[in-house]
Short mmCIF file of C-alpha atoms and ligand atoms in Angstrom, two decimals:
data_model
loop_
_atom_site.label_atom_id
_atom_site.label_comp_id
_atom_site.label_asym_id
_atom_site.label_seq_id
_atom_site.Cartn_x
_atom_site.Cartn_y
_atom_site.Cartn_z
CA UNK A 1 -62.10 80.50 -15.99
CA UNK A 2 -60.14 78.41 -13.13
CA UNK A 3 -57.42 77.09 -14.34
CA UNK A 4 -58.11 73.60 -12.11
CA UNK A 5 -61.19 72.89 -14.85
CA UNK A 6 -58.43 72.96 -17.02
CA UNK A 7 -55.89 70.22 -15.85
CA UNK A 8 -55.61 66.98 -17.65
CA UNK A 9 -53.31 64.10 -18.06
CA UNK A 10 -50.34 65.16 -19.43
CA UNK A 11 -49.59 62.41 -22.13
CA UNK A 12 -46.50 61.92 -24.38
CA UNK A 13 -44.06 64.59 -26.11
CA UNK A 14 -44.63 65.54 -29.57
CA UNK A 15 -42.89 62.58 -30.97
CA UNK A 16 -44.27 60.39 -28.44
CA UNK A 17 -41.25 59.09 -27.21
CA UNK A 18 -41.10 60.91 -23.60
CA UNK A 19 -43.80 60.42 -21.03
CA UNK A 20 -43.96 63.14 -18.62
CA UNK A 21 -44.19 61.70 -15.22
CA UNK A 22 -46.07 65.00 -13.94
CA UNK A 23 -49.41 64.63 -12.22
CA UNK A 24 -50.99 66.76 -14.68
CA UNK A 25 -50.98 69.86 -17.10
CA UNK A 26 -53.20 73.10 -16.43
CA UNK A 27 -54.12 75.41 -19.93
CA UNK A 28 -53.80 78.51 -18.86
CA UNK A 29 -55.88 81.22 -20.89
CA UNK A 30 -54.97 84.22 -19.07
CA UNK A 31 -51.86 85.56 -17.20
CA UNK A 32 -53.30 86.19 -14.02
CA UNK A 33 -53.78 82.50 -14.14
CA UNK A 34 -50.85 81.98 -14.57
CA UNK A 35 -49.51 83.88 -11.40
CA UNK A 36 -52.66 82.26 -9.49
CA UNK A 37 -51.21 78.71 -10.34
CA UNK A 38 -47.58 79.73 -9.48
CA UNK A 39 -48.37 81.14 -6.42
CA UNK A 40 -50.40 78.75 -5.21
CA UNK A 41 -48.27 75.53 -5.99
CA UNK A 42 -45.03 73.55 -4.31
CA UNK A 43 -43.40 72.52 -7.62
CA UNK A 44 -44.80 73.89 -10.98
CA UNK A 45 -42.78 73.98 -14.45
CA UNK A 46 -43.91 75.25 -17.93
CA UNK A 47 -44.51 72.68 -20.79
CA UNK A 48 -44.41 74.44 -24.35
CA UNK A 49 -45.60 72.77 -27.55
CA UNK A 50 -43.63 69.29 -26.31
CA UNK A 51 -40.70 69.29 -29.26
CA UNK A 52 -38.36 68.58 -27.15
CA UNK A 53 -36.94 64.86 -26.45
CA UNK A 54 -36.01 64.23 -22.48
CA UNK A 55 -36.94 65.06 -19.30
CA UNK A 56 -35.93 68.65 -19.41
CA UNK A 57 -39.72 70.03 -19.26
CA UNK A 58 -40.96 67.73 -16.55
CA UNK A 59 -41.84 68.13 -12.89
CA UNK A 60 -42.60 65.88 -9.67
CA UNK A 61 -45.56 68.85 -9.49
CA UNK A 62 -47.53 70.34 -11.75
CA UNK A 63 -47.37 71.58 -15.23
CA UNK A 64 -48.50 74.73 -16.64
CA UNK A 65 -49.01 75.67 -20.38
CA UNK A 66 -49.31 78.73 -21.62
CA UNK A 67 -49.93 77.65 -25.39
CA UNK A 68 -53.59 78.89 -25.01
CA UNK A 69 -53.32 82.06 -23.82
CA UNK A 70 -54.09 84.76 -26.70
CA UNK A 71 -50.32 85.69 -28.96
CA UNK A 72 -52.15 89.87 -28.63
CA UNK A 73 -49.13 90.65 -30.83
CA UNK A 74 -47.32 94.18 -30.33
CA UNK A 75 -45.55 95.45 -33.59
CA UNK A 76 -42.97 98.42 -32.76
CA UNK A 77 -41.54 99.11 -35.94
CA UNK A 78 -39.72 102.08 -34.32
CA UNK A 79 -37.86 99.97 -31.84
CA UNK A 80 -37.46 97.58 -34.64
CA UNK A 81 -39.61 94.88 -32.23
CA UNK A 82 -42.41 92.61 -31.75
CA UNK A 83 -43.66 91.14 -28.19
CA UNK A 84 -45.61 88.35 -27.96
CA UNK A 85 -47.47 85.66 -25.93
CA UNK A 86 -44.34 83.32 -25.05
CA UNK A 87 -46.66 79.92 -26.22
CA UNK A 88 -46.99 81.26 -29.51
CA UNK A 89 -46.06 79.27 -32.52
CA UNK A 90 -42.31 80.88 -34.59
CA UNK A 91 -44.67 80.29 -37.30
CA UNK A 92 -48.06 81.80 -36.85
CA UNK A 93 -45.33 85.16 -35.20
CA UNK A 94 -43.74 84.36 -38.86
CA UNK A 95 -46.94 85.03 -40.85
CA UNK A 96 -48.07 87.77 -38.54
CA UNK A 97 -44.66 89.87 -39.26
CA UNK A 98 -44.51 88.74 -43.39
CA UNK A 99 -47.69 90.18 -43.59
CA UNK A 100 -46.18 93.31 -42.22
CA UNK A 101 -43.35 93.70 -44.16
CA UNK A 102 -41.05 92.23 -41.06
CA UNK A 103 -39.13 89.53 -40.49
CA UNK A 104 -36.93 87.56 -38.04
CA UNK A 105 -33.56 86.75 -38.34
CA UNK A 106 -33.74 83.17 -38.37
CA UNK A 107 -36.14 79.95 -38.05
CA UNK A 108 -35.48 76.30 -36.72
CA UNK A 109 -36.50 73.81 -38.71
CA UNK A 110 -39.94 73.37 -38.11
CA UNK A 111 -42.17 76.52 -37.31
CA UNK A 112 -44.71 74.40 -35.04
CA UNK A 113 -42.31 75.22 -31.42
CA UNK A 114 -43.83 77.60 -29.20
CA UNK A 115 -41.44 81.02 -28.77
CA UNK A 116 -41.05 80.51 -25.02
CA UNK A 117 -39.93 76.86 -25.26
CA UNK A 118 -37.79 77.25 -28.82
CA UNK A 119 -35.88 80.62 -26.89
CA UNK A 120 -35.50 78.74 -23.46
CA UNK A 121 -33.82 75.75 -24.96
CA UNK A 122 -31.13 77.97 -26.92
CA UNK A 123 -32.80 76.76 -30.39
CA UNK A 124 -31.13 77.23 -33.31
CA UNK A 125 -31.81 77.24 -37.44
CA UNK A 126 -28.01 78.00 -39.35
CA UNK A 127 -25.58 80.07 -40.68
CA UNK A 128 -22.40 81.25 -39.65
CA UNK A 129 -23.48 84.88 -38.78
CA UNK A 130 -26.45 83.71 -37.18
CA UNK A 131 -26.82 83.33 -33.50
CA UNK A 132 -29.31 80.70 -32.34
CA UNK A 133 -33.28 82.15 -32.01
CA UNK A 134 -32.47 83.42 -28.40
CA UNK A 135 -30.19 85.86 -29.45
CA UNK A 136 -33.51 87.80 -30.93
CA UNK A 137 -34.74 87.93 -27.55
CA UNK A 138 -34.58 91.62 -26.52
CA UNK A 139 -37.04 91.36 -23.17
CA UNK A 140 -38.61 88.46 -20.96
CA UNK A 141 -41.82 88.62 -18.63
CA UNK A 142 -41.70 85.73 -16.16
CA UNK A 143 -44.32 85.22 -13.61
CA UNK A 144 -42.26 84.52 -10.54
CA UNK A 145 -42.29 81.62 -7.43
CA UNK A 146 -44.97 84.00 -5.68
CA UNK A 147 -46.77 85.16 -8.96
CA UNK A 148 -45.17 88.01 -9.34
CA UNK A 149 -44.93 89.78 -12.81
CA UNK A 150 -41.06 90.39 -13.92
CA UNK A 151 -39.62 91.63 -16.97
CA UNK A 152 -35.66 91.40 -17.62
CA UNK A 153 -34.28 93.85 -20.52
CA UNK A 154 -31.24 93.16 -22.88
CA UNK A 155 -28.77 95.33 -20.65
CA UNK A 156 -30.12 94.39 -17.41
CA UNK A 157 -27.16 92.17 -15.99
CA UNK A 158 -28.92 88.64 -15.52
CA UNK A 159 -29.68 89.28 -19.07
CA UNK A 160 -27.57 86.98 -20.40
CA UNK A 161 -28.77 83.78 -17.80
CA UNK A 162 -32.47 85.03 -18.50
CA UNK A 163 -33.16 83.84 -22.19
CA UNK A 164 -31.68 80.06 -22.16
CA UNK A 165 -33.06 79.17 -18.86
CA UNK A 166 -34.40 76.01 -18.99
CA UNK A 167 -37.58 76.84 -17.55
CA UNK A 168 -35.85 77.65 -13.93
CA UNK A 169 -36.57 81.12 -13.82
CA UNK A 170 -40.18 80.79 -13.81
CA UNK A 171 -43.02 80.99 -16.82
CA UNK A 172 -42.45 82.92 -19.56
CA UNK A 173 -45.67 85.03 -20.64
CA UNK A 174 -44.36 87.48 -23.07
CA UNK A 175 -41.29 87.96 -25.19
CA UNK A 176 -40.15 90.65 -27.06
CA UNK A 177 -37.64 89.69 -30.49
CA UNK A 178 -35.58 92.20 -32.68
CA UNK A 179 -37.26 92.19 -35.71
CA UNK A 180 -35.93 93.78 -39.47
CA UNK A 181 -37.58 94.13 -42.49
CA UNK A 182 -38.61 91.11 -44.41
CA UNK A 183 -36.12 89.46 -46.99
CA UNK A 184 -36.41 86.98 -49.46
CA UNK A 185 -34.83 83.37 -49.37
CA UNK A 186 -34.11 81.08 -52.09
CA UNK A 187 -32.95 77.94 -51.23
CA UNK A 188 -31.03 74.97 -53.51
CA UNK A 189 -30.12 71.70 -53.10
CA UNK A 190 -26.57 70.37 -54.07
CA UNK A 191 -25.72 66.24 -54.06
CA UNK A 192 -22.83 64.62 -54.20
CA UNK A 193 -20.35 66.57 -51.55
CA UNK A 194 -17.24 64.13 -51.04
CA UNK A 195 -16.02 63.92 -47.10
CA UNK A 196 -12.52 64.80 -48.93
CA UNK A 197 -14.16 68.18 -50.02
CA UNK A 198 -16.41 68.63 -46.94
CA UNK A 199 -13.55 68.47 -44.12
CA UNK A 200 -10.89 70.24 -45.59
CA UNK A 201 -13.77 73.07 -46.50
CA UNK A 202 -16.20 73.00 -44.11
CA UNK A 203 -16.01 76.64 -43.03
CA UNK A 204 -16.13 77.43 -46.99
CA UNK A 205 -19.36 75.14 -47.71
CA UNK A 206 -20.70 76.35 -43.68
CA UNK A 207 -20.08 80.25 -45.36
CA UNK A 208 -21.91 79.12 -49.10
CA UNK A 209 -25.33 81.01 -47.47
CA UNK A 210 -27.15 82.61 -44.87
CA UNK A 211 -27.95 79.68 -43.75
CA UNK A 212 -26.48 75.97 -44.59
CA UNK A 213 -27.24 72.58 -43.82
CA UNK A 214 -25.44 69.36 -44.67
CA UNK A 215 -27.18 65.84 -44.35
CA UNK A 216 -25.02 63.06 -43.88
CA UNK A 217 -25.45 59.50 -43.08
CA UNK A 218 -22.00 58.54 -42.24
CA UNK A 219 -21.35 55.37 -43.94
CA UNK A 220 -22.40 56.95 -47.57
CA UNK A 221 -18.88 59.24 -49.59
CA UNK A 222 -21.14 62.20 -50.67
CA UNK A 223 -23.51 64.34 -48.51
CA UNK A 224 -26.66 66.64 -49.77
CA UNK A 225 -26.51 70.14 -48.84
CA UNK A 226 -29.21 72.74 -48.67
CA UNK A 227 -27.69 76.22 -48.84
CA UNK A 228 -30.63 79.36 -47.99
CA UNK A 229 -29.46 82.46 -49.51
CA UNK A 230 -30.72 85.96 -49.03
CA UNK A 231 -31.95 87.54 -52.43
CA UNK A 232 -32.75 90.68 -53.53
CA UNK A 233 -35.35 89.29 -56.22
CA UNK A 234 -36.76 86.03 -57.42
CA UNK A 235 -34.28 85.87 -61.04
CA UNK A 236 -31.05 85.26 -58.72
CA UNK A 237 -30.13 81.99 -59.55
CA UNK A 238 -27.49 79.77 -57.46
CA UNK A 239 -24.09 78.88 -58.47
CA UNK A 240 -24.07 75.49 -60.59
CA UNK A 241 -21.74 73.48 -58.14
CA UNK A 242 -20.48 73.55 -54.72
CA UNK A 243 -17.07 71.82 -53.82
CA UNK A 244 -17.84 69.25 -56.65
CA UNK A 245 -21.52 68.99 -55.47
CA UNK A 246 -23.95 69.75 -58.20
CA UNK A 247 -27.15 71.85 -58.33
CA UNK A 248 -30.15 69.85 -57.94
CA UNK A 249 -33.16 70.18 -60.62
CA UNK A 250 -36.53 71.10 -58.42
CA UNK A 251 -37.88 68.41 -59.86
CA UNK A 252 -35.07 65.68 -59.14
CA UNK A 253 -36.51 62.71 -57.17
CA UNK A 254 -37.18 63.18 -53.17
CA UNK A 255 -33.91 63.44 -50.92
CA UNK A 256 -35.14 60.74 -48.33
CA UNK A 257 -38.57 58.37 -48.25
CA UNK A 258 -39.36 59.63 -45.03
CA UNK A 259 -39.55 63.84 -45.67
CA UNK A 260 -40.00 65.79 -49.01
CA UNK A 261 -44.58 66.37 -48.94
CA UNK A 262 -44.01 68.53 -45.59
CA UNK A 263 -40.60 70.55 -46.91
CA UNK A 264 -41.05 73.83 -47.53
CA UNK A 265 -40.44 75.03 -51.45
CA UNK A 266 -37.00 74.60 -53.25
CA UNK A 267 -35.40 76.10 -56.71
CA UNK A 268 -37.53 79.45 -56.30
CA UNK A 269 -37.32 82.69 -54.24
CA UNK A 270 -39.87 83.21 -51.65
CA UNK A 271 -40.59 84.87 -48.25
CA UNK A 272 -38.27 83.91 -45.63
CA UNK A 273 -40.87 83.35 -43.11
CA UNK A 274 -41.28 80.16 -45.88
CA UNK A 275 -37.97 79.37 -46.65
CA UNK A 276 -35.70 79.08 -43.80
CA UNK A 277 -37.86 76.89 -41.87
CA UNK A 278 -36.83 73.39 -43.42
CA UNK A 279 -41.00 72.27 -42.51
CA UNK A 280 -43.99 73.82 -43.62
CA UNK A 281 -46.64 74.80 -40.47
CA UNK A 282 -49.73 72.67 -42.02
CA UNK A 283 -47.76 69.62 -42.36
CA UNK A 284 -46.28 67.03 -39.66
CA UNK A 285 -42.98 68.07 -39.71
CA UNK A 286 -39.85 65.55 -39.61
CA UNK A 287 -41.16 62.14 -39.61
CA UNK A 288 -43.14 61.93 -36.36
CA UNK A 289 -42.46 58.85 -33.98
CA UNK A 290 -38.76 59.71 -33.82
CA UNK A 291 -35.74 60.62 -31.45
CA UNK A 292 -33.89 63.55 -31.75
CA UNK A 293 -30.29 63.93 -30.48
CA UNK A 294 -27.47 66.37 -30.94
CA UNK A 295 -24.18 68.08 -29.70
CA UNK A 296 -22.23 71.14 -30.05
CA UNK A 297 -18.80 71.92 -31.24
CA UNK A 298 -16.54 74.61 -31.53
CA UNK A 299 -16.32 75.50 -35.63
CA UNK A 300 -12.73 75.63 -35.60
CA UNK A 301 -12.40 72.06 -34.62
CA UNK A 302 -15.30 70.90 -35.50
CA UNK A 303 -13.70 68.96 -39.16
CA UNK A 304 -12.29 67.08 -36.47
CA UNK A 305 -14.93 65.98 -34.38
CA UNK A 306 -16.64 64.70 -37.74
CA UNK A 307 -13.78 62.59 -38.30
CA UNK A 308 -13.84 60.79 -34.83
CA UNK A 309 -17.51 60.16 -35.14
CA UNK A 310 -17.29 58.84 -38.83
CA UNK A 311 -15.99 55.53 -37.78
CA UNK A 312 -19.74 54.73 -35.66
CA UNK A 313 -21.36 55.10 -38.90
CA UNK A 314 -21.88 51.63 -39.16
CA UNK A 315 -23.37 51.42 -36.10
CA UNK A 316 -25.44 54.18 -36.15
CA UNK A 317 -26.84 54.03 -39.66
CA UNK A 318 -29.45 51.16 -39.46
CA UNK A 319 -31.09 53.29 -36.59
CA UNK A 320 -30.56 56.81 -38.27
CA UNK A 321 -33.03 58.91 -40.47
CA UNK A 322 -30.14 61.37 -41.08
CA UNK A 323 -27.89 63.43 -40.08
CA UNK A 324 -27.67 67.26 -40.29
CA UNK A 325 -24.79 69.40 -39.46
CA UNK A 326 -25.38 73.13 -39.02
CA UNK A 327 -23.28 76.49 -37.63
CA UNK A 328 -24.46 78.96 -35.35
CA UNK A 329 -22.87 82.23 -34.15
CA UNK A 330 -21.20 83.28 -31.00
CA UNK A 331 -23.51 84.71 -28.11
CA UNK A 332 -23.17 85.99 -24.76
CA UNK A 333 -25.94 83.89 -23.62
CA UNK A 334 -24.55 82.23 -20.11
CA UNK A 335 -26.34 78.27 -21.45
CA UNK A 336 -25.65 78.88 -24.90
CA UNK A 337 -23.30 76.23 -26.82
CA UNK A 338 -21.99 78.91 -28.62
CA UNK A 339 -21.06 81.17 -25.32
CA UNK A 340 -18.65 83.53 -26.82
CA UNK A 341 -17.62 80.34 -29.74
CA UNK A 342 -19.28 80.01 -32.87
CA UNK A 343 -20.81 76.14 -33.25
CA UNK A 344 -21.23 73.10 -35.39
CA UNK A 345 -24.25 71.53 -34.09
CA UNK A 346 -24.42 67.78 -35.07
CA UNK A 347 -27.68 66.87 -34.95
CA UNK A 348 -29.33 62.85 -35.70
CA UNK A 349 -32.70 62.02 -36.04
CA UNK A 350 -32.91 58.48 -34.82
CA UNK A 351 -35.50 55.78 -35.49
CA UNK A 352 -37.55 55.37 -32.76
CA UNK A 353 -35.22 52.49 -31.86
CA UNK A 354 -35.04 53.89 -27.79
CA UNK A 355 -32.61 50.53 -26.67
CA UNK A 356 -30.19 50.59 -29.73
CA UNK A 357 -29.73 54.71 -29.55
CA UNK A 358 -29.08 54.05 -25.47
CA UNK A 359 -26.57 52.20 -26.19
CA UNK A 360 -24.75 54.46 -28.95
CA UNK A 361 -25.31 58.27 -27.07
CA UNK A 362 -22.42 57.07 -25.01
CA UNK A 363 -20.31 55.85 -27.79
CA UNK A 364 -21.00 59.33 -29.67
CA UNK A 365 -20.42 61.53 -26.56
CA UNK A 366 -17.29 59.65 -26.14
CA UNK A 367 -15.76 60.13 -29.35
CA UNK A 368 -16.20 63.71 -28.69
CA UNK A 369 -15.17 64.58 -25.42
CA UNK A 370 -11.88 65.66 -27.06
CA UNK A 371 -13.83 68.56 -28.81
CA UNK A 372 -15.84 69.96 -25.79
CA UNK A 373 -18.81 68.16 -27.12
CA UNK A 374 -21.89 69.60 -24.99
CA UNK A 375 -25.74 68.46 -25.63
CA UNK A 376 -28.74 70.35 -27.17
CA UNK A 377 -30.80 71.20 -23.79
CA UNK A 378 -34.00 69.80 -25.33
CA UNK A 379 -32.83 66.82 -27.38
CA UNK A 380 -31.70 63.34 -25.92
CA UNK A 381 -28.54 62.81 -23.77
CA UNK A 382 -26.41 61.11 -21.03
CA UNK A 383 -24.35 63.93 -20.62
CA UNK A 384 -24.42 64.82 -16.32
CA UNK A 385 -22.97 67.70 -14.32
CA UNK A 386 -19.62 65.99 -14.08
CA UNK A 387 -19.17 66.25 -18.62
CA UNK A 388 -20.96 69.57 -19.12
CA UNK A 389 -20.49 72.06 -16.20
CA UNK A 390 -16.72 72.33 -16.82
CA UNK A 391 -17.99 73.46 -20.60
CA UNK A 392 -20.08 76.44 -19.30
CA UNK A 393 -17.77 79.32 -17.52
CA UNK A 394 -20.63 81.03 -16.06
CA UNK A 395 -22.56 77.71 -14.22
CA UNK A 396 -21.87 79.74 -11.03
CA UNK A 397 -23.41 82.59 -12.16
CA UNK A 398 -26.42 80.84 -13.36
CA UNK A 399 -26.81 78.63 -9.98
CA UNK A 400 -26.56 82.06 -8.25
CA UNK A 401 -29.27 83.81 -10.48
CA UNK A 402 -31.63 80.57 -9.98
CA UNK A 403 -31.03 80.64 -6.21
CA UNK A 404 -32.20 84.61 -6.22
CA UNK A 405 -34.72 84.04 -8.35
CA UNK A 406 -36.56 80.88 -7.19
CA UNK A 407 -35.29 80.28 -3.68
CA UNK A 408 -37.73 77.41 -3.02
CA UNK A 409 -36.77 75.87 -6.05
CA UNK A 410 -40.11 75.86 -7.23
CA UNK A 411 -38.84 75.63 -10.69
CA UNK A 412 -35.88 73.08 -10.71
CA UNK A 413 -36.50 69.49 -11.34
CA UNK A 414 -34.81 66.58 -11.80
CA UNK A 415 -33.03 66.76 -15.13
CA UNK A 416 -31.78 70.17 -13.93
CA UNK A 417 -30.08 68.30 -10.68
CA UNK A 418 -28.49 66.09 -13.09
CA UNK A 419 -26.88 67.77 -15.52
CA UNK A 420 -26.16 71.39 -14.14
CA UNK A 421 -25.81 71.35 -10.19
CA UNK A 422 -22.53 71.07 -9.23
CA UNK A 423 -21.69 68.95 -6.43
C1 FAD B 1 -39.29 67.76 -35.52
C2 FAD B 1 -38.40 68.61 -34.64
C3 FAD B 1 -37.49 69.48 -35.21
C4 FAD B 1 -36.66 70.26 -34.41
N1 FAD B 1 -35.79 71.13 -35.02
C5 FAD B 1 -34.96 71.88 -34.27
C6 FAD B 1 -34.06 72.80 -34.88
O1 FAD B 1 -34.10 73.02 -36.09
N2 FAD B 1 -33.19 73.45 -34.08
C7 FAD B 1 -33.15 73.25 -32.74
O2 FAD B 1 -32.29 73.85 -32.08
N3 FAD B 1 -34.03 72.43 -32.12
C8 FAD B 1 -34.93 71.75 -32.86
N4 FAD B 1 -35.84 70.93 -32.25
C9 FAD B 1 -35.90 70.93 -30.78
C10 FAD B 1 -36.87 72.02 -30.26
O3 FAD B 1 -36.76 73.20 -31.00
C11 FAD B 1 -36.57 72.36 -28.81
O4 FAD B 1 -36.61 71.21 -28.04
C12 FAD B 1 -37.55 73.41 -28.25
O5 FAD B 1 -37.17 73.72 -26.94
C13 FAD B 1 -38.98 72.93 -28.29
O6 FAD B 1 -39.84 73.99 -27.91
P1 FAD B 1 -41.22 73.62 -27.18
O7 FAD B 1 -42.10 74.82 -27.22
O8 FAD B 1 -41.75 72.37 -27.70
O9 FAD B 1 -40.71 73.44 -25.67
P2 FAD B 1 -40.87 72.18 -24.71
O10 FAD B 1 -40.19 71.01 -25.31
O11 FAD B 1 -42.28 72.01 -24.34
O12 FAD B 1 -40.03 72.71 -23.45
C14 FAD B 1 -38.64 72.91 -23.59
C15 FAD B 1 -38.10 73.69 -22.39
O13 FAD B 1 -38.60 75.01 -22.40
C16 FAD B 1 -39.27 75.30 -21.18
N5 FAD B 1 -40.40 76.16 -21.52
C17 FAD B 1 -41.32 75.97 -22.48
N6 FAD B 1 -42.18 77.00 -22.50
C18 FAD B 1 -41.80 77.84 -21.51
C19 FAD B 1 -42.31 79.06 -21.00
N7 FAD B 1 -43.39 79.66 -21.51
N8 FAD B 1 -41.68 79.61 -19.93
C20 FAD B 1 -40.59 79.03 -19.39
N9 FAD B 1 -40.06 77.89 -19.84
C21 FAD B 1 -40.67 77.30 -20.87
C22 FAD B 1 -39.69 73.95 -20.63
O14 FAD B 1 -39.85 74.01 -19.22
C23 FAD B 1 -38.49 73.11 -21.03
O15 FAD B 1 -37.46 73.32 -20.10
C24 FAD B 1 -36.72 70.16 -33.00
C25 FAD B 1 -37.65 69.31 -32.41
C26 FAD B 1 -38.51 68.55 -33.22
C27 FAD B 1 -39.52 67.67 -32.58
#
């Protein structure tokens, strides 16, 4: 089919709180389309399943999806991989490799993100011996500015600027993740963690599971904490408390009005493909018409980062759904946060209350410019060049590999100019 029959209007982002300003999208059911759309346009870039909250995605061009074109999953259980169609869903891959007896070695929190967009954007789930779900990434095919096919291996030395690449490299068609053989994952609630026990512990309470996730709202003492641990079988039950913070009963009232019908199962063992994502795939996850911001610190001072933000909390809490604080590994990925540093990531969903969280992203990227503070690629900022290139050692390197790669700058945009070019 031609992909022009395809095009239309390309609408809103998933929480409808972005409109692209791009002409139009084109589906794309086949790869060769792909490469005939590339090659054939001035300005193209690749919109995945729209998760993310800026202008990151969008073009003055065209934009080209690749969400429709068929997953044709490759198991290798040999080379311990799986390849894919890059604008497949983490969770329909999820189910695919449960089935199997495989599994990945982590999930974000919702399992409705396309693999191509989640692995571009340096998307991450938790746990301090986790790196983010580009770290997985063990091969790339891009189509190219002139529609060219090209596949990067881990080893190949652009490696490391090819995975978290913010779309400039071109479109990702297929991806090939480490895989390793499926696991289970029980995870627990625990309410009532002090600020005097978090901060003073927060590498402890980080390190209480494979992965860990606090929810705070700033202004409240205690914070909730969901700790995900591995298992060996479904009788392994939790420890009772956690830095004074007790177990939760399963059936203990919901943790917040807005989410508990679309979480994915607490208080028993199951697969992890159903457990580490905090959202279950046939429910809207989060709580839909909202704005998602967050920012990256170094784990060793990251206790103190928390402090300098706790006294916005006023501010910030009649326009906040919650916050969650997570850890990620370190990675050698050139755009990762966590280049070569594990991570706190401190993450708000915000009301979609667009004037009031204007003015605070300013007041919260100011209180952490101390601690190297650097923005999520796909969530919402006003970080520019001028704050974030002196945070990323190998911008050069990056600039250089875009320049070789795309020297028409079919791919760049915008949002790219603004917050990586140097001047
Ligand atoms: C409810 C909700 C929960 C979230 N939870 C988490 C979380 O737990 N952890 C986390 O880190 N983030 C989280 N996010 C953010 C989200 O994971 C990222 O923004 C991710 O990049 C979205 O993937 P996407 O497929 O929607 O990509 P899009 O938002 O459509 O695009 C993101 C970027 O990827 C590029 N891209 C997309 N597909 C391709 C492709 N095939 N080839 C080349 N480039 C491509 C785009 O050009 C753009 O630059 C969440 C977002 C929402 C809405």
């Amino acid at each position: 089919m031609n992909a022009d029959m395809l095009r239309t209007a390309v609408g809103l982002n998933w929480a409808g709180t972005y409109q692209y300003q791009a002409a139009g999208i084109a589906h794309a059911e086949s790869i060769p389309e792909v490469q005939r759309l590339v090659a054939d346009a001035d300005r193209i870039r690749t919109l995945g399943t729209r998760h993310s909250f800026n202008d990151l995605a969008d073009t003055t061009g065209t934009l080209v999806t690749v969400t429709s074109i068929p997953a044709d999953v490759e198991l290798d259980p040999t080379a311990r991989t799986v390849t894919v169609g890059a604008g497949t869903r983490y969770g329909v891959l999820a189910d695919f490799l449960e089935e199997r007896g495989w599994a990945l070695h982590n999930m974000g929190s919702l399992p409705h993100i396309s693999v191509g967009g989640a692995i571009s954007t340096g998307t991450h789930g938790s746990g301090n011996r986790n790196g983010n779900l580009s770290t997985a990434v063990r091969a790339l095919t891009f189509v190219g500015p002139d529609g060219d096919l090209r596949t990067v291996r881990k080893g190949d030395p652009d490696f490391g600027g090819s995975v978290i690449a913010l779309g400039a490299l071109g479109v990702l068609v297929r991806v090939t993740l480490a895989i390793e053989p499926s696991y289970l994952v029980r995870q627990d609630v625990y309410r009532g963690l002090h600020w005097n026990e978090l901060l003073p512990n927060l590498l402890a309470v980080t390190a209480s599971g494979y992965s860990v996730s606090i929810f705070t709202d700033w202004v409240s003492e205690d914070s909730h904490v969901w700790v995900k641990q591995r298992v060996d079988s479904v009788d392994v039950m939790p420890a009772p408390d956690l830095f004074g913070a007790t177990l939760d009963h399963p059936s203990s009232p919901p943790l917040t009005d807005a989410l508990d019908s679309n979480l994915t199962e607490f208080g028993i063992a199951g697969p992890w493909a159903h457990r580490l994502p905090h959202f279950r795939l046939d429910a809207t996850p989060s709580v839909g018409s909202e704005i998602q911001t967050e920012y990256f610190v170094d784990l060793d001072i990251a206790a103190a980062a928390l402090q300098a933000l706790r006294p916005l909390g006023g501010q910030m809490k009649p326009h906040l759904v919650g916050t969650e604080l997570r850890t990620t590994a370190a990675d050698e990925l050139w755009l990762s946060p966590a280049h070569r540093q594990p991570v706190l990531g401190i993450h708000f969903t915000w009301h979609n209350h667009p004037d009031a969280v204007a003015k605070l992203l300013p007041q919260i990227e100011q209180a952490l410019v101390l601690y190297g503070g650097r923005t999520h690629w796909g969530k919402l900022h006003h970080q520019t060049a001028g704050s974030l290139i002196p945070l990323y050692e190998r911008i050069d390197d990056m600039w250089d590999l875009i320049a070789r790669t795309d020297p028409g700058g079919k791919f760049t945009n915008d949002h790219l100019d603004r917050v990586l070019r140097p001047r």
